[in-house]
Amino acid sequence: MISIDRDDPARGDVHQLLSEHLADMYATSPAESVHAMDHSALSAPSMTFWTAREDGALLGCGALKLLDAPSGSAMHGEVKSMRTTASARGRGVATLMLRHILDDARARNLERVYLETGTEDYFSSARRLYARNGFIECPPFADYALDPHSVFMELRL
């Protein structure tokens, strides 16, 4: 059975998965278009980080970053660091993680959840996953700027 729990991004196996994720991002996108976070950034107070495991074995990870909102306005979040291990791909782990993140966002009464992903073919399965789960393309959000290598998406909760 697959379980999803809060975890430490600096934990050995997680750190390795995040390092692979960053390496792939830099291999597929120009450096100025890489918005993936390392383990230390994922440990910030604005982040909630989870891993998916089966019998203790790491299958994937994901995070929710709370975005700054003007006083009195609804809170928003951003999906960060969605990654599945090579051995777990095709098993629905990413869908389970995304749904877990969205359930958490709803429990926090967030109004919207955003994400940024790449435009290259490498990211096509990620874009399909997000679209299947109700995300639609939107303009850049938070501190992002228009970038031909980025697709911005949002889901109203």
Coordinates of C-alpha atoms in Angstrom, one line a residue:
M1 CA 0.0 0.0 0.0
I2 CA 1.2 3.5 -0.9
S3 CA 1.3 6.0 1.9
I4 CA 1.8 9.8 1.6
D5 CA 3.2 11.6 4.6
R6 CA 5.0 14.8 5.5
D7 CA 8.7 14.3 5.2
D8 CA 12.1 16.0 5.4
P9 CA 13.5 17.1 2.0
A10 CA 17.0 16.6 3.4
R11 CA 16.4 12.9 4.2
G12 CA 19.0 10.9 2.3
D13 CA 16.8 9.2 -0.4
V14 CA 14.7 12.3 -0.8
H15 CA 17.7 14.5 -1.2
Q16 CA 19.0 12.2 -3.9
L17 CA 15.6 12.2 -5.8
L18 CA 15.5 16.0 -5.6
S19 CA 19.1 16.2 -6.9
E20 CA 18.1 14.0 -9.9
H21 CA 15.1 16.3 -10.4
L22 CA 17.2 19.4 -10.5
A23 CA 19.7 17.8 -12.8
D24 CA 16.9 16.8 -15.2
M25 CA 15.5 20.4 -15.1
Y26 CA 18.9 21.9 -16.0
A27 CA 19.3 19.3 -18.8
T28 CA 16.0 20.1 -20.4
S29 CA 15.5 23.8 -19.8
P30 CA 17.8 26.9 -20.0
A31 CA 19.1 27.8 -16.5
E32 CA 17.1 31.0 -16.3
S33 CA 13.9 29.0 -16.9
V34 CA 14.5 26.4 -14.1
H35 CA 12.3 27.0 -11.2
A36 CA 12.8 23.7 -9.3
M37 CA 13.8 24.0 -5.7
D38 CA 16.5 22.2 -3.8
H39 CA 16.1 20.5 -0.5
S40 CA 16.9 23.5 1.6
A41 CA 14.4 25.8 -0.2
L42 CA 11.8 23.0 0.3
S43 CA 12.4 23.2 4.0
A44 CA 11.2 26.9 4.2
P45 CA 8.3 27.7 6.6
S46 CA 6.0 28.5 3.6
M47 CA 6.4 24.9 2.3
T48 CA 4.7 21.6 3.1
F49 CA 6.6 18.7 1.7
W50 CA 5.4 15.1 1.3
T51 CA 6.8 11.8 0.1
A52 CA 4.9 8.7 -1.2
R53 CA 6.3 5.4 0.0
E54 CA 5.5 1.8 -0.2
D55 CA 7.0 -0.5 2.5
G56 CA 9.4 2.3 3.3
A57 CA 10.7 2.6 -0.3
L58 CA 10.5 6.2 -1.8
L59 CA 8.2 6.4 -4.8
G60 CA 7.9 10.2 -5.2
C61 CA 7.5 13.6 -3.7
G62 CA 5.6 16.8 -3.9
A63 CA 5.1 20.1 -2.1
L64 CA 2.7 22.9 -1.5
K65 CA 4.1 26.4 -1.2
L66 CA 1.8 29.1 0.3
L67 CA 2.0 32.2 -1.8
D68 CA 1.9 35.7 -0.3
A69 CA -1.5 37.4 -0.5
P70 CA -2.5 40.9 0.2
S71 CA -4.1 41.4 3.6
G72 CA -7.7 40.2 3.7
S73 CA -7.5 38.4 0.4
A74 CA -7.8 34.7 -0.2
M75 CA -4.8 32.5 0.2
H76 CA -3.2 30.8 -2.8
G77 CA -0.7 28.0 -3.2
E78 CA 1.7 26.6 -5.7
V79 CA 2.5 22.9 -6.4
K80 CA 6.3 22.4 -6.3
S81 CA 8.7 19.5 -6.8
M82 CA 6.4 16.9 -8.1
R83 CA 8.7 14.0 -8.9
T84 CA 8.3 10.2 -9.2
T85 CA 11.2 7.7 -9.0
A86 CA 12.0 6.0 -12.2
S87 CA 10.9 2.6 -10.8
A88 CA 7.5 4.0 -9.7
R89 CA 6.6 5.7 -13.0
G90 CA 3.3 4.5 -14.6
R91 CA 1.9 3.4 -11.2
G92 CA -0.3 6.4 -10.5
V93 CA 2.0 7.8 -7.8
A94 CA 2.0 11.3 -9.3
T95 CA -1.8 11.4 -9.4
L96 CA -2.0 10.2 -5.8
M97 CA 0.5 12.9 -4.8
L98 CA -1.3 15.7 -6.7
R99 CA -4.6 14.7 -5.2
H100 CA -3.1 14.7 -1.7
I101 CA -1.7 18.2 -2.3
L102 CA -5.0 19.5 -3.6
D103 CA -6.9 17.9 -0.6
D104 CA -4.5 19.7 1.7
A105 CA -5.0 23.0 -0.1
R106 CA -8.8 22.6 0.2
A107 CA -8.4 21.8 3.9
R108 CA -6.5 25.1 4.3
N109 CA -9.3 26.9 2.4
L110 CA -7.0 28.0 -0.3
E111 CA -8.9 29.7 -3.2
R112 CA -6.5 28.7 -6.0
V113 CA -3.5 26.5 -6.6
Y114 CA -1.0 27.4 -9.3
L115 CA 2.0 25.7 -10.9
E116 CA 4.7 26.2 -13.4
T117 CA 6.0 23.5 -15.7
G118 CA 8.1 23.3 -18.8
T119 CA 7.0 23.6 -22.5
E120 CA 9.5 21.0 -23.8
D121 CA 8.3 17.5 -24.7
Y122 CA 10.0 16.2 -21.6
F123 CA 7.2 17.8 -19.6
S124 CA 4.3 16.6 -21.7
S125 CA 3.2 13.9 -19.3
A126 CA 3.2 16.4 -16.4
R127 CA 1.1 18.9 -18.4
R128 CA -1.4 16.0 -19.2
L129 CA -1.5 15.0 -15.5
Y130 CA -2.3 18.6 -14.5
A131 CA -5.0 19.1 -17.2
R132 CA -6.6 15.7 -16.3
N133 CA -6.9 17.1 -12.7
G134 CA -8.6 20.3 -13.7
F135 CA -5.7 22.7 -14.2
I136 CA -6.0 25.3 -17.0
E137 CA -3.3 27.5 -18.5
C138 CA -3.1 31.0 -17.0
P139 CA -0.8 34.1 -17.0
P140 CA 2.3 34.1 -14.9
F141 CA 1.6 34.4 -11.2
A142 CA 3.6 35.4 -8.1
D143 CA 7.1 36.4 -9.1
Y144 CA 7.1 34.6 -12.4
A145 CA 7.5 36.4 -15.8
L146 CA 6.4 35.3 -19.3
D147 CA 8.9 32.7 -20.5
P148 CA 8.7 30.6 -23.7
H149 CA 10.0 27.7 -21.7
S150 CA 7.3 27.9 -19.0
V151 CA 3.6 26.9 -18.9
F152 CA 1.6 28.4 -16.0
M153 CA -1.5 26.7 -14.8
E154 CA -4.1 27.2 -12.1
L155 CA -6.9 25.3 -10.5
R156 CA -9.7 27.2 -8.7
L157 CA -10.7 25.2 -5.6

